Tab-separated table of C-alpha atoms in Angstrom:
chain	number	residue	atom	x	y	z
A	1	UNK	CA	-0.501	-0.126	-0.052
A	2	UNK	CA	0.733	3.143	-1.193
A	3	UNK	CA	2.209	6.287	2.297
A	4	UNK	CA	-0.276	9.401	2.222
A	5	UNK	CA	1.811	12.177	1.749
A	6	UNK	CA	-0.309	13.885	4.509
A	7	UNK	CA	1.923	17.076	3.618
A	8	UNK	CA	0.423	17.220	0.187
A	9	UNK	CA	-2.914	16.289	1.607
A	10	UNK	CA	-2.346	19.415	4.085
A	11	UNK	CA	-1.061	21.736	0.944
A	12	UNK	CA	-4.466	20.618	-1.063
A	13	UNK	CA	-7.084	21.072	1.583
A	14	UNK	CA	-5.426	24.294	2.231
A	15	UNK	CA	-5.593	25.003	-1.003
A	16	UNK	CA	-9.051	24.499	-1.362
A	17	UNK	CA	-10.523	26.323	1.774
A	18	UNK	CA	-8.931	29.745	-0.121
A	19	UNK	CA	-11.012	29.200	-3.186
A	20	UNK	CA	-13.408	28.052	-0.815
A	21	UNK	CA	-13.350	32.001	0.579
A	22	UNK	CA	-12.430	34.092	-2.910
A	23	UNK	CA	-15.913	31.968	-4.571
A	24	UNK	CA	-17.563	33.234	-1.080
A	25	UNK	CA	-15.960	36.703	-1.258
A	26	UNK	CA	-16.929	36.717	-4.925
A	27	UNK	CA	-20.350	36.047	-4.523
A	28	UNK	CA	-21.200	38.534	-1.770
A	29	UNK	CA	-19.860	40.846	-4.908
A	30	UNK	CA	-21.844	39.333	-6.818
A	31	UNK	CA	-25.099	39.475	-4.766
A	32	UNK	CA	-24.618	43.416	-4.075
A	33	UNK	CA	-24.225	43.857	-7.580
A	34	UNK	CA	-27.530	42.233	-8.601
A	35	UNK	CA	-29.166	43.514	-5.669
A	36	UNK	CA	-27.737	47.477	-7.410
A	37	UNK	CA	-29.139	46.238	-10.846
A	38	UNK	CA	-32.814	44.977	-9.792
A	39	UNK	CA	-33.202	47.987	-7.605
A	40	UNK	CA	-32.423	49.964	-11.037
A	41	UNK	CA	-34.362	47.712	-12.883
A	42	UNK	CA	-37.721	48.408	-10.633
A	43	UNK	CA	-36.703	52.067	-11.066
A	44	UNK	CA	-36.970	51.893	-14.945
A	45	UNK	CA	-39.782	50.399	-15.169
A	46	UNK	CA	-41.899	53.041	-13.713
A	47	UNK	CA	-41.033	54.997	-16.726
A	48	UNK	CA	-43.486	58.345	-17.588
A	49	UNK	CA	-43.409	60.255	-21.074
A	50	UNK	CA	-43.727	63.076	-20.766
A	51	UNK	CA	-45.094	65.930	-24.056
A	52	UNK	CA	-44.369	69.446	-22.933
A	53	UNK	CA	-45.675	72.106	-25.065
A	54	UNK	CA	-45.159	69.411	-28.051
A	55	UNK	CA	-41.239	68.273	-27.049
A	56	UNK	CA	-41.449	64.689	-26.037
A	57	UNK	CA	-39.345	63.483	-22.862
A	58	UNK	CA	-38.944	60.487	-21.709
A	59	UNK	CA	-37.859	59.832	-17.810
A	60	UNK	CA	-39.016	58.007	-14.600
A	61	UNK	CA	-41.799	58.288	-12.024
A	62	UNK	CA	-38.827	58.479	-9.335
A	63	UNK	CA	-36.821	61.047	-11.099
A	64	UNK	CA	-40.161	63.517	-10.923
A	65	UNK	CA	-41.063	62.388	-7.309
A	66	UNK	CA	-37.041	63.816	-6.720
A	67	UNK	CA	-39.042	66.420	-4.568
A	68	UNK	CA	-42.257	65.486	-3.502
A	69	UNK	CA	-43.388	68.289	-2.604
A	70	UNK	CA	-42.601	69.920	-6.231
A	71	UNK	CA	-45.985	70.365	-8.928
A	72	UNK	CA	-43.900	67.417	-10.804
A	73	UNK	CA	-43.284	65.384	-7.331
A	74	UNK	CA	-46.944	65.767	-6.251
A	75	UNK	CA	-49.034	65.397	-10.008
A	76	UNK	CA	-46.747	61.964	-9.958
A	77	UNK	CA	-46.380	60.654	-6.713
A	78	UNK	CA	-49.694	58.448	-7.125
A	79	UNK	CA	-51.509	59.925	-4.101
A	80	UNK	CA	-55.642	59.589	-4.062
A	81	UNK	CA	-57.134	61.318	-5.847
A	82	UNK	CA	-54.344	63.274	-8.033
A	83	UNK	CA	-55.393	62.142	-11.516
A	84	UNK	CA	-52.725	62.410	-14.270
A	85	UNK	CA	-54.643	62.673	-17.641
A	86	UNK	CA	-52.388	60.345	-20.426
A	87	UNK	CA	-52.519	61.266	-24.158
A	88	UNK	CA	-53.204	58.125	-26.853
A	89	UNK	CA	-49.691	57.539	-26.936
A	90	UNK	CA	-49.655	57.603	-23.358
A	91	UNK	CA	-47.654	60.845	-23.136
A	92	UNK	CA	-48.559	62.819	-20.178
A	93	UNK	CA	-48.966	66.885	-21.431
A	94	UNK	CA	-47.990	69.845	-19.621
A	95	UNK	CA	-48.990	72.836	-21.251
A	96	UNK	CA	-45.740	74.554	-20.804
A	97	UNK	CA	-42.617	75.095	-23.299
A	98	UNK	CA	-40.812	72.709	-23.685
A	99	UNK	CA	-37.418	74.028	-25.097
A	100	UNK	CA	-36.014	74.886	-21.070
A	101	UNK	CA	-37.435	71.275	-19.723
A	102	UNK	CA	-34.459	69.577	-20.345
A	103	UNK	CA	-32.875	71.666	-18.057
A	104	UNK	CA	-36.124	71.504	-15.387
A	105	UNK	CA	-35.265	67.627	-15.577
A	106	UNK	CA	-31.829	67.108	-15.399
A	107	UNK	CA	-31.644	68.739	-12.774
A	108	UNK	CA	-34.348	66.454	-11.274
A	109	UNK	CA	-32.039	63.682	-12.504
A	110	UNK	CA	-28.778	64.881	-10.595
A	111	UNK	CA	-29.395	67.777	-8.110
A	112	UNK	CA	-27.501	70.396	-9.957
A	113	UNK	CA	-28.775	72.945	-11.826
A	114	UNK	CA	-27.029	74.016	-15.053
A	115	UNK	CA	-28.227	77.153	-16.160
A	116	UNK	CA	-27.424	78.654	-19.951
A	117	UNK	CA	-25.370	80.754	-20.180
A	118	UNK	CA	-27.860	83.407	-22.482
A	119	UNK	CA	-29.830	85.578	-20.231
A	120	UNK	CA	-33.196	85.623	-21.770
A	121	UNK	CA	-32.880	81.323	-21.316
A	122	UNK	CA	-31.804	82.019	-17.719
A	123	UNK	CA	-34.616	83.553	-16.809
A	124	UNK	CA	-36.662	81.229	-19.121
A	125	UNK	CA	-35.876	78.522	-16.997
A	126	UNK	CA	-35.872	80.601	-13.567
A	127	UNK	CA	-39.712	80.861	-14.601
A	128	UNK	CA	-40.063	77.558	-15.018
A	129	UNK	CA	-38.035	76.665	-11.525
A	130	UNK	CA	-40.996	78.594	-9.597
A	131	UNK	CA	-43.851	77.191	-12.157
A	132	UNK	CA	-43.116	73.352	-10.586
A	133	UNK	CA	-42.344	74.986	-7.245
A	134	UNK	CA	-38.397	73.776	-7.795
A	135	UNK	CA	-37.217	77.136	-6.348
A	136	UNK	CA	-36.603	75.926	-3.292
A	137	UNK	CA	-34.217	73.054	-4.228
A	138	UNK	CA	-32.099	75.058	-6.034
A	139	UNK	CA	-28.558	75.573	-4.018
A	140	UNK	CA	-26.786	78.636	-3.724
């Protein structure tokens, strides 16, 4: 009968234990990534199509509700008694000039307001911020 090399067996066992620990760490990382992806998928499933003065936008309910006390946050909150009409194409129509709504939407997405350089455009964005009840959330 062949003799057993206990050192070789111990080394193989140690290697298996290391591989197991590595796999467990990788599994934990993968599980965390999976959770983040699932949370994002849930957010993006709640897509909203907007028609702002004839200009079409797509976003998520989460984005529109970033500031719950704003007009858009209230409109899309799902609160009882607030019915947002949807047109035949599935868009919510907002009777405002859509030229500057992209600035408003990016502010809701990022929390950062990137004002246009043109003074008239700046004033138009300020008016829109007032209309959507967002001025209080603009830093500075």
